[in-house]
């Protein structure tokens, strides 16, 4: 099982993260919003995508350093208008 970090938890980042997690990887997704991360980790749902379950091997964090340092590979999934946040 690889540990993969995904930078960004919008539609693009989550789509990539779900595919990676469903293919047997442990995935950590970086979010800029603590409320979103806490809610997703507790419910395995995202507010804007409530009909989609998040895999149990997918975790959100707001700590970019932990996301990067604990990953074997990184995927950048941030929409171009939000690159300055990342």
PDB file of N, CA and C in Angstrom:
ATOM      1  N   UNK A   1       0.850  -1.173   0.000  1.00  0.00           N
ATOM      2  CA  UNK A   1       0.000   0.000   0.000  1.00  0.00           C
ATOM      3  C   UNK A   1       0.898   1.239   0.000  1.00  0.00           C
ATOM      4  N   UNK A   2       0.718   2.078  -0.982  1.00  0.00           N
ATOM      5  CA  UNK A   2       1.457   3.333  -1.029  1.00  0.00           C
ATOM      6  C   UNK A   2       0.718   4.399  -0.247  1.00  0.00           C
ATOM      7  N   UNK A   3       1.468   5.363   0.259  1.00  0.00           N
ATOM      8  CA  UNK A   3       0.890   6.524   0.929  1.00  0.00           C
ATOM      9  C   UNK A   3       0.993   7.689  -0.041  1.00  0.00           C
ATOM     10  N   UNK A   4      -0.166   8.209  -0.426  1.00  0.00           N
ATOM     11  CA  UNK A   4      -0.200   9.273  -1.426  1.00  0.00           C
ATOM     12  C   UNK A   4      -0.862  10.506  -0.835  1.00  0.00           C
ATOM     13  N   UNK A   5      -0.231  11.643  -1.012  1.00  0.00           N
ATOM     14  CA  UNK A   5      -0.785  12.914  -0.582  1.00  0.00           C
ATOM     15  C   UNK A   5      -1.428  13.623  -1.761  1.00  0.00           C
ATOM     16  N   UNK A   6      -2.595  14.162  -1.524  1.00  0.00           N
ATOM     17  CA  UNK A   6      -3.293  14.944  -2.551  1.00  0.00           C
ATOM     18  C   UNK A   6      -3.455  16.348  -2.004  1.00  0.00           C
ATOM     19  N   UNK A   7      -2.921  17.313  -2.728  1.00  0.00           N
ATOM     20  CA  UNK A   7      -3.025  18.707  -2.318  1.00  0.00           C
ATOM     21  C   UNK A   7      -4.264  19.282  -2.976  1.00  0.00           C
ATOM     22  N   UNK A   8      -5.284  19.554  -2.157  1.00  0.00           N
ATOM     23  CA  UNK A   8      -6.543  20.108  -2.649  1.00  0.00           C
ATOM     24  C   UNK A   8      -7.704  19.159  -2.438  1.00  0.00           C
ATOM     25  N   UNK A   9      -8.810  19.677  -1.896  1.00  0.00           N
ATOM     26  CA  UNK A   9      -9.969  18.815  -1.620  1.00  0.00           C
ATOM     27  C   UNK A   9     -11.230  19.288  -2.333  1.00  0.00           C
ATOM     28  N   UNK A  10     -11.055  19.954  -3.454  1.00  0.00           N
ATOM     29  CA  UNK A  10     -12.198  20.309  -4.294  1.00  0.00           C
ATOM     30  C   UNK A  10     -12.585  19.118  -5.157  1.00  0.00           C
ATOM     31  N   UNK A  11     -13.446  19.337  -6.133  1.00  0.00           N
ATOM     32  CA  UNK A  11     -13.901  18.227  -6.979  1.00  0.00           C
ATOM     33  C   UNK A  11     -12.758  17.462  -7.653  1.00  0.00           C
ATOM     34  N   UNK A  12     -11.776  18.159  -8.178  1.00  0.00           N
ATOM     35  CA  UNK A  12     -10.670  17.511  -8.875  1.00  0.00           C
ATOM     36  C   UNK A  12      -9.813  16.711  -7.892  1.00  0.00           C
ATOM     37  N   UNK A  13      -9.404  17.326  -6.796  1.00  0.00           N
ATOM     38  CA  UNK A  13      -8.573  16.640  -5.810  1.00  0.00           C
ATOM     39  C   UNK A  13      -9.270  15.431  -5.217  1.00  0.00           C
ATOM     40  N   UNK A  14     -10.557  15.564  -4.891  1.00  0.00           N
ATOM     41  CA  UNK A  14     -11.287  14.438  -4.305  1.00  0.00           C
ATOM     42  C   UNK A  14     -11.521  13.308  -5.302  1.00  0.00           C
ATOM     43  N   UNK A  15     -11.753  13.651  -6.550  1.00  0.00           N
ATOM     44  CA  UNK A  15     -11.928  12.603  -7.561  1.00  0.00           C
ATOM     45  C   UNK A  15     -10.653  11.761  -7.668  1.00  0.00           C
ATOM     46  N   UNK A  16      -9.516  12.433  -7.736  1.00  0.00           N
ATOM     47  CA  UNK A  16      -8.237  11.724  -7.803  1.00  0.00           C
ATOM     48  C   UNK A  16      -8.006  10.912  -6.521  1.00  0.00           C
ATOM     49  N   UNK A  17      -8.274  11.529  -5.371  1.00  0.00           N
ATOM     50  CA  UNK A  17      -8.053  10.864  -4.086  1.00  0.00           C
ATOM     51  C   UNK A  17      -8.907   9.608  -3.946  1.00  0.00           C
ATOM     52  N   UNK A  18     -10.154   9.683  -4.369  1.00  0.00           N
ATOM     53  CA  UNK A  18     -11.037   8.507  -4.280  1.00  0.00           C
ATOM     54  C   UNK A  18     -10.547   7.368  -5.165  1.00  0.00           C
ATOM     55  N   UNK A  19     -10.120   7.700  -6.366  1.00  0.00           N
ATOM     56  CA  UNK A  19      -9.601   6.667  -7.266  1.00  0.00           C
ATOM     57  C   UNK A  19      -8.368   6.013  -6.655  1.00  0.00           C
ATOM     58  N   UNK A  20      -7.453   6.834  -6.143  1.00  0.00           N
ATOM     59  CA  UNK A  20      -6.242   6.300  -5.534  1.00  0.00           C
ATOM     60  C   UNK A  20      -6.562   5.422  -4.324  1.00  0.00           C
ATOM     61  N   UNK A  21      -7.487   5.865  -3.466  1.00  0.00           N
ATOM     62  CA  UNK A  21      -7.866   5.087  -2.282  1.00  0.00           C
ATOM     63  C   UNK A  21      -8.580   3.798  -2.678  1.00  0.00           C
ATOM     64  N   UNK A  22      -9.458   3.878  -3.659  1.00  0.00           N
ATOM     65  CA  UNK A  22     -10.182   2.680  -4.103  1.00  0.00           C
ATOM     66  C   UNK A  22      -9.266   1.671  -4.786  1.00  0.00           C
ATOM     67  N   UNK A  23      -8.078   2.100  -5.175  1.00  0.00           N
ATOM     68  CA  UNK A  23      -7.098   1.194  -5.778  1.00  0.00           C
ATOM     69  C   UNK A  23      -6.076   0.692  -4.766  1.00  0.00           C
ATOM     70  N   UNK A  24      -6.409   0.787  -3.483  1.00  0.00           N
ATOM     71  CA  UNK A  24      -5.590   0.168  -2.451  1.00  0.00           C
ATOM     72  C   UNK A  24      -4.518   1.040  -1.824  1.00  0.00           C
ATOM     73  N   UNK A  25      -4.580   2.339  -2.022  1.00  0.00           N
ATOM     74  CA  UNK A  25      -3.590   3.242  -1.444  1.00  0.00           C
ATOM     75  C   UNK A  25      -4.148   3.947  -0.218  1.00  0.00           C
ATOM     76  N   UNK A  26      -3.272   4.311   0.696  1.00  0.00           N
ATOM     77  CA  UNK A  26      -3.646   5.154   1.834  1.00  0.00           C
ATOM     78  C   UNK A  26      -3.449   6.592   1.361  1.00  0.00           C
ATOM     79  N   UNK A  27      -4.514   7.380   1.412  1.00  0.00           N
ATOM     80  CA  UNK A  27      -4.485   8.722   0.828  1.00  0.00           C
ATOM     81  C   UNK A  27      -4.751   9.771   1.897  1.00  0.00           C
ATOM     82  N   UNK A  28      -3.895  10.781   1.919  1.00  0.00           N
ATOM     83  CA  UNK A  28      -4.091  11.927   2.799  1.00  0.00           C
ATOM     84  C   UNK A  28      -4.323  13.149   1.912  1.00  0.00           C
ATOM     85  N   UNK A  29      -5.445  13.805   2.120  1.00  0.00           N
ATOM     86  CA  UNK A  29      -5.827  14.968   1.318  1.00  0.00           C
ATOM     87  C   UNK A  29      -5.650  16.223   2.156  1.00  0.00           C
ATOM     88  N   UNK A  30      -4.967  17.205   1.592  1.00  0.00           N
ATOM     89  CA  UNK A  30      -4.789  18.485   2.278  1.00  0.00           C
ATOM     90  C   UNK A  30      -5.951  19.412   1.952  1.00  0.00           C
ATOM     91  N   UNK A  31      -6.527  19.993   3.000  1.00  0.00           N
ATOM     92  CA  UNK A  31      -7.586  20.993   2.879  1.00  0.00           C
ATOM     93  C   UNK A  31      -7.147  22.247   3.616  1.00  0.00           C
ATOM     94  N   UNK A  32      -7.568  23.383   3.139  1.00  0.00           N
ATOM     95  CA  UNK A  32      -7.249  24.638   3.830  1.00  0.00           C
ATOM     96  C   UNK A  32      -8.258  24.932   4.943  1.00  0.00           C
ATOM     97  N   UNK A  33      -9.292  24.106   5.061  1.00  0.00           N
ATOM     98  CA  UNK A  33     -10.398  24.389   5.989  1.00  0.00           C
ATOM     99  C   UNK A  33     -10.524  23.280   7.038  1.00  0.00           C
ATOM    100  N   UNK A  34     -10.269  23.612   8.300  1.00  0.00           N
ATOM    101  CA  UNK A  34     -10.314  22.631   9.390  1.00  0.00           C
ATOM    102  C   UNK A  34     -11.702  22.025   9.566  1.00  0.00           C
ATOM    103  N   UNK A  35     -12.766  22.831   9.416  1.00  0.00           N
ATOM    104  CA  UNK A  35     -14.130  22.306   9.568  1.00  0.00           C
ATOM    105  C   UNK A  35     -14.427  21.229   8.523  1.00  0.00           C
ATOM    106  N   UNK A  36     -14.013  21.481   7.299  1.00  0.00           N
ATOM    107  CA  UNK A  36     -14.240  20.505   6.237  1.00  0.00           C
ATOM    108  C   UNK A  36     -13.473  19.217   6.544  1.00  0.00           C
ATOM    109  N   UNK A  37     -12.216  19.342   6.945  1.00  0.00           N
ATOM    110  CA  UNK A  37     -11.401  18.167   7.259  1.00  0.00           C
ATOM    111  C   UNK A  37     -12.003  17.369   8.408  1.00  0.00           C
ATOM    112  N   UNK A  38     -12.376  18.052   9.482  1.00  0.00           N
ATOM    113  CA  UNK A  38     -12.948  17.359  10.644  1.00  0.00           C
ATOM    114  C   UNK A  38     -14.241  16.641  10.275  1.00  0.00           C
ATOM    115  N   UNK A  39     -15.110  17.310   9.540  1.00  0.00           N
ATOM    116  CA  UNK A  39     -16.394  16.719   9.147  1.00  0.00           C
ATOM    117  C   UNK A  39     -16.184  15.509   8.234  1.00  0.00           C
ATOM    118  N   UNK A  40     -15.292  15.641   7.264  1.00  0.00           N
ATOM    119  CA  UNK A  40     -15.055  14.539   6.333  1.00  0.00           C
ATOM    120  C   UNK A  40     -14.459  13.334   7.052  1.00  0.00           C
ATOM    121  N   UNK A  41     -13.543  13.571   7.982  1.00  0.00           N
ATOM    122  CA  UNK A  41     -12.936  12.459   8.719  1.00  0.00           C
ATOM    123  C   UNK A  41     -13.946  11.770   9.624  1.00  0.00           C
ATOM    124  N   UNK A  42     -14.894  12.512  10.155  1.00  0.00           N
ATOM    125  CA  UNK A  42     -15.899  11.933  11.060  1.00  0.00           C
ATOM    126  C   UNK A  42     -17.018  11.204  10.314  1.00  0.00           C
ATOM    127  N   UNK A  43     -17.429  11.757   9.166  1.00  0.00           N
ATOM    128  CA  UNK A  43     -18.603  11.220   8.469  1.00  0.00           C
ATOM    129  C   UNK A  43     -18.281  10.475   7.175  1.00  0.00           C
ATOM    130  N   UNK A  44     -17.068  10.616   6.678  1.00  0.00           N
ATOM    131  CA  UNK A  44     -16.658  10.070   5.380  1.00  0.00           C
ATOM    132  C   UNK A  44     -17.531  10.606   4.252  1.00  0.00           C
ATOM    133  N   UNK A  45     -17.928  11.871   4.399  1.00  0.00           N
ATOM    134  CA  UNK A  45     -18.711  12.596   3.396  1.00  0.00           C
ATOM    135  C   UNK A  45     -18.136  14.001   3.248  1.00  0.00           C
ATOM    136  N   UNK A  46     -18.398  14.624   2.119  1.00  0.00           N
ATOM    137  CA  UNK A  46     -18.029  16.017   1.901  1.00  0.00           C
ATOM    138  C   UNK A  46     -19.309  16.828   1.760  1.00  0.00           C
ATOM    139  N   UNK A  47     -19.334  18.038   2.306  1.00  0.00           N
ATOM    140  CA  UNK A  47     -20.566  18.838   2.268  1.00  0.00           C
ATOM    141  C   UNK A  47     -21.158  19.015   0.871  1.00  0.00           C
ATOM    142  N   UNK A  48     -20.325  19.243  -0.118  1.00  0.00           N
ATOM    143  CA  UNK A  48     -20.844  19.479  -1.473  1.00  0.00           C
ATOM    144  C   UNK A  48     -21.128  18.191  -2.238  1.00  0.00           C
ATOM    145  N   UNK A  49     -20.688  17.062  -1.708  1.00  0.00           N
ATOM    146  CA  UNK A  49     -20.843  15.785  -2.399  1.00  0.00           C
ATOM    147  C   UNK A  49     -21.404  14.735  -1.445  1.00  0.00           C
ATOM    148  N   UNK A  50     -22.517  15.036  -0.809  1.00  0.00           N
ATOM    149  CA  UNK A  50     -23.054  14.181   0.253  1.00  0.00           C
ATOM    150  C   UNK A  50     -23.490  12.803  -0.224  1.00  0.00           C
ATOM    151  N   UNK A  51     -23.703  12.636  -1.519  1.00  0.00           N
ATOM    152  CA  UNK A  51     -24.115  11.327  -2.028  1.00  0.00           C
ATOM    153  C   UNK A  51     -22.921  10.425  -2.333  1.00  0.00           C
ATOM    154  N   UNK A  52     -21.704  10.923  -2.097  1.00  0.00           N
ATOM    155  CA  UNK A  52     -20.485  10.170  -2.376  1.00  0.00           C
ATOM    156  C   UNK A  52     -19.803   9.814  -1.055  1.00  0.00           C
ATOM    157  N   UNK A  53     -19.575   8.517  -0.843  1.00  0.00           N
ATOM    158  CA  UNK A  53     -18.849   8.070   0.347  1.00  0.00           C
ATOM    159  C   UNK A  53     -17.353   8.172   0.106  1.00  0.00           C
ATOM    160  N   UNK A  54     -16.635   8.644   1.115  1.00  0.00           N
ATOM    161  CA  UNK A  54     -15.180   8.670   1.042  1.00  0.00           C
ATOM    162  C   UNK A  54     -14.644   7.346   1.570  1.00  0.00           C
ATOM    163  N   UNK A  55     -13.678   6.748   0.887  1.00  0.00           N
ATOM    164  CA  UNK A  55     -13.111   5.471   1.354  1.00  0.00           C
ATOM    165  C   UNK A  55     -12.494   5.614   2.746  1.00  0.00           C
ATOM    166  N   UNK A  56     -12.489   4.543   3.494  1.00  0.00           N
ATOM    167  CA  UNK A  56     -11.925   4.553   4.841  1.00  0.00           C
ATOM    168  C   UNK A  56     -10.424   4.798   4.838  1.00  0.00           C
ATOM    169  N   UNK A  57      -9.761   4.536   3.718  1.00  0.00           N
ATOM    170  CA  UNK A  57      -8.311   4.764   3.627  1.00  0.00           C
ATOM    171  C   UNK A  57      -7.988   6.177   3.146  1.00  0.00           C
ATOM    172  N   UNK A  58      -8.977   7.048   3.145  1.00  0.00           N
ATOM    173  CA  UNK A  58      -8.791   8.442   2.747  1.00  0.00           C
ATOM    174  C   UNK A  58      -8.998   9.321   3.969  1.00  0.00           C
ATOM    175  N   UNK A  59      -8.043  10.174   4.245  1.00  0.00           N
ATOM    176  CA  UNK A  59      -8.074  11.055   5.411  1.00  0.00           C
ATOM    177  C   UNK A  59      -7.774  12.477   4.964  1.00  0.00           C
ATOM    178  N   UNK A  60      -8.427  13.454   5.597  1.00  0.00           N
ATOM    179  CA  UNK A  60      -8.141  14.858   5.313  1.00  0.00           C
ATOM    180  C   UNK A  60      -7.349  15.465   6.451  1.00  0.00           C
ATOM    181  N   UNK A  61      -6.496  16.409   6.103  1.00  0.00           N
ATOM    182  CA  UNK A  61      -5.715  17.141   7.089  1.00  0.00           C
ATOM    183  C   UNK A  61      -5.575  18.589   6.638  1.00  0.00           C
ATOM    184  N   UNK A  62      -5.348  19.474   7.579  1.00  0.00           N
ATOM    185  CA  UNK A  62      -5.046  20.860   7.242  1.00  0.00           C
ATOM    186  C   UNK A  62      -3.562  21.152   7.441  1.00  0.00           C
ATOM    187  N   UNK A  63      -2.810  20.141   7.803  1.00  0.00           N
ATOM    188  CA  UNK A  63      -1.378  20.307   8.032  1.00  0.00           C
ATOM    189  C   UNK A  63      -0.624  19.885   6.766  1.00  0.00           C
ATOM    190  N   UNK A  64      -0.239  20.868   5.983  1.00  0.00           N
ATOM    191  CA  UNK A  64       0.424  20.593   4.709  1.00  0.00           C
ATOM    192  C   UNK A  64       1.734  19.847   4.910  1.00  0.00           C
ATOM    193  N   UNK A  65       2.464  20.178   5.942  1.00  0.00           N
ATOM    194  CA  UNK A  65       3.746  19.533   6.203  1.00  0.00           C
ATOM    195  C   UNK A  65       3.568  18.035   6.470  1.00  0.00           C
ATOM    196  N   UNK A  66       2.571  17.683   7.274  1.00  0.00           N
ATOM    197  CA  UNK A  66       2.299  16.268   7.553  1.00  0.00           C
ATOM    198  C   UNK A  66       1.882  15.544   6.273  1.00  0.00           C
ATOM    199  N   UNK A  67       1.039  16.186   5.493  1.00  0.00           N
ATOM    200  CA  UNK A  67       0.581  15.581   4.240  1.00  0.00           C
ATOM    201  C   UNK A  67       1.763  15.269   3.333  1.00  0.00           C
ATOM    202  N   UNK A  68       2.690  16.206   3.221  1.00  0.00           N
ATOM    203  CA  UNK A  68       3.842  16.019   2.340  1.00  0.00           C
ATOM    204  C   UNK A  68       4.819  14.997   2.910  1.00  0.00           C
ATOM    205  N   UNK A  69       5.176  15.147   4.174  1.00  0.00           N
ATOM    206  CA  UNK A  69       6.205  14.283   4.767  1.00  0.00           C
ATOM    207  C   UNK A  69       5.756  12.836   4.951  1.00  0.00           C
ATOM    208  N   UNK A  70       4.460  12.592   5.073  1.00  0.00           N
ATOM    209  CA  UNK A  70       3.986  11.223   5.298  1.00  0.00           C
ATOM    210  C   UNK A  70       3.614  10.508   3.997  1.00  0.00           C
ATOM    211  N   UNK A  71       3.928  11.115   2.864  1.00  0.00           N
ATOM    212  CA  UNK A  71       3.517  10.548   1.581  1.00  0.00           C
ATOM    213  C   UNK A  71       4.706  10.050   0.770  1.00  0.00           C
ATOM    214  N   UNK A  72       4.481   8.940   0.064  1.00  0.00           N
ATOM    215  CA  UNK A  72       5.471   8.416  -0.875  1.00  0.00           C
ATOM    216  C   UNK A  72       5.408   9.168  -2.202  1.00  0.00           C
ATOM    217  N   UNK A  73       4.246   9.731  -2.512  1.00  0.00           N
ATOM    218  CA  UNK A  73       4.041  10.476  -3.755  1.00  0.00           C
ATOM    219  C   UNK A  73       3.016  11.574  -3.489  1.00  0.00           C
ATOM    220  N   UNK A  74       3.083  12.633  -4.277  1.00  0.00           N
ATOM    221  CA  UNK A  74       2.143  13.745  -4.147  1.00  0.00           C
ATOM    222  C   UNK A  74       1.430  13.990  -5.470  1.00  0.00           C
ATOM    223  N   UNK A  75       0.156  14.377  -5.350  1.00  0.00           N
ATOM    224  CA  UNK A  75      -0.636  14.769  -6.506  1.00  0.00           C
ATOM    225  C   UNK A  75      -1.174  16.156  -6.214  1.00  0.00           C
ATOM    226  N   UNK A  76      -1.024  17.056  -7.166  1.00  0.00           N
ATOM    227  CA  UNK A  76      -1.511  18.426  -7.001  1.00  0.00           C
ATOM    228  C   UNK A  76      -2.874  18.515  -7.672  1.00  0.00           C
ATOM    229  N   UNK A  77      -3.930  18.678  -6.850  1.00  0.00           N
ATOM    230  CA  UNK A  77      -5.297  18.713  -7.368  1.00  0.00           C
ATOM    231  C   UNK A  77      -6.013  19.989  -6.998  1.00  0.00           C
ATOM    232  N   UNK A  78      -5.347  21.127  -7.169  1.00  0.00           N
ATOM    233  CA  UNK A  78      -5.934  22.416  -6.822  1.00  0.00           C
ATOM    234  C   UNK A  78      -6.317  23.129  -8.116  1.00  0.00           C
ATOM    235  N   UNK A  79      -7.519  23.663  -8.168  1.00  0.00           N
ATOM    236  CA  UNK A  79      -7.948  24.442  -9.329  1.00  0.00           C
ATOM    237  C   UNK A  79      -7.110  25.705  -9.440  1.00  0.00           C
ATOM    238  N   UNK A  80      -6.843  26.121 -10.649  1.00  0.00           N
ATOM    239  CA  UNK A  80      -5.934  27.254 -10.876  1.00  0.00           C
ATOM    240  C   UNK A  80      -6.317  28.532 -10.146  1.00  0.00           C
ATOM    241  N   UNK A  81      -7.606  28.862  -9.915  1.00  0.00           N
ATOM    242  CA  UNK A  81      -7.893  30.087  -9.162  1.00  0.00           C
ATOM    243  C   UNK A  81      -7.451  30.034  -7.712  1.00  0.00           C
ATOM    244  N   UNK A  82      -7.170  28.839  -7.195  1.00  0.00           N
ATOM    245  CA  UNK A  82      -6.831  28.686  -5.783  1.00  0.00           C
ATOM    246  C   UNK A  82      -5.377  28.280  -5.546  1.00  0.00           C
ATOM    247  N   UNK A  83      -4.562  28.378  -6.553  1.00  0.00           N
ATOM    248  CA  UNK A  83      -3.153  27.990  -6.398  1.00  0.00           C
ATOM    249  C   UNK A  83      -2.464  28.817  -5.331  1.00  0.00           C
ATOM    250  N   UNK A  84      -2.841  30.073  -5.198  1.00  0.00           N
ATOM    251  CA  UNK A  84      -2.181  30.919  -4.186  1.00  0.00           C
ATOM    252  C   UNK A  84      -2.460  30.437  -2.766  1.00  0.00           C
ATOM    253  N   UNK A  85      -3.580  29.766  -2.528  1.00  0.00           N
ATOM    254  CA  UNK A  85      -3.885  29.213  -1.197  1.00  0.00           C
ATOM    255  C   UNK A  85      -2.943  28.050  -0.904  1.00  0.00           C
ATOM    256  N   UNK A  86      -2.725  27.216  -1.920  1.00  0.00           N
ATOM    257  CA  UNK A  86      -1.853  26.052  -1.734  1.00  0.00           C
ATOM    258  C   UNK A  86      -0.401  26.467  -1.686  1.00  0.00           C
TER     259      UNK A  86
END
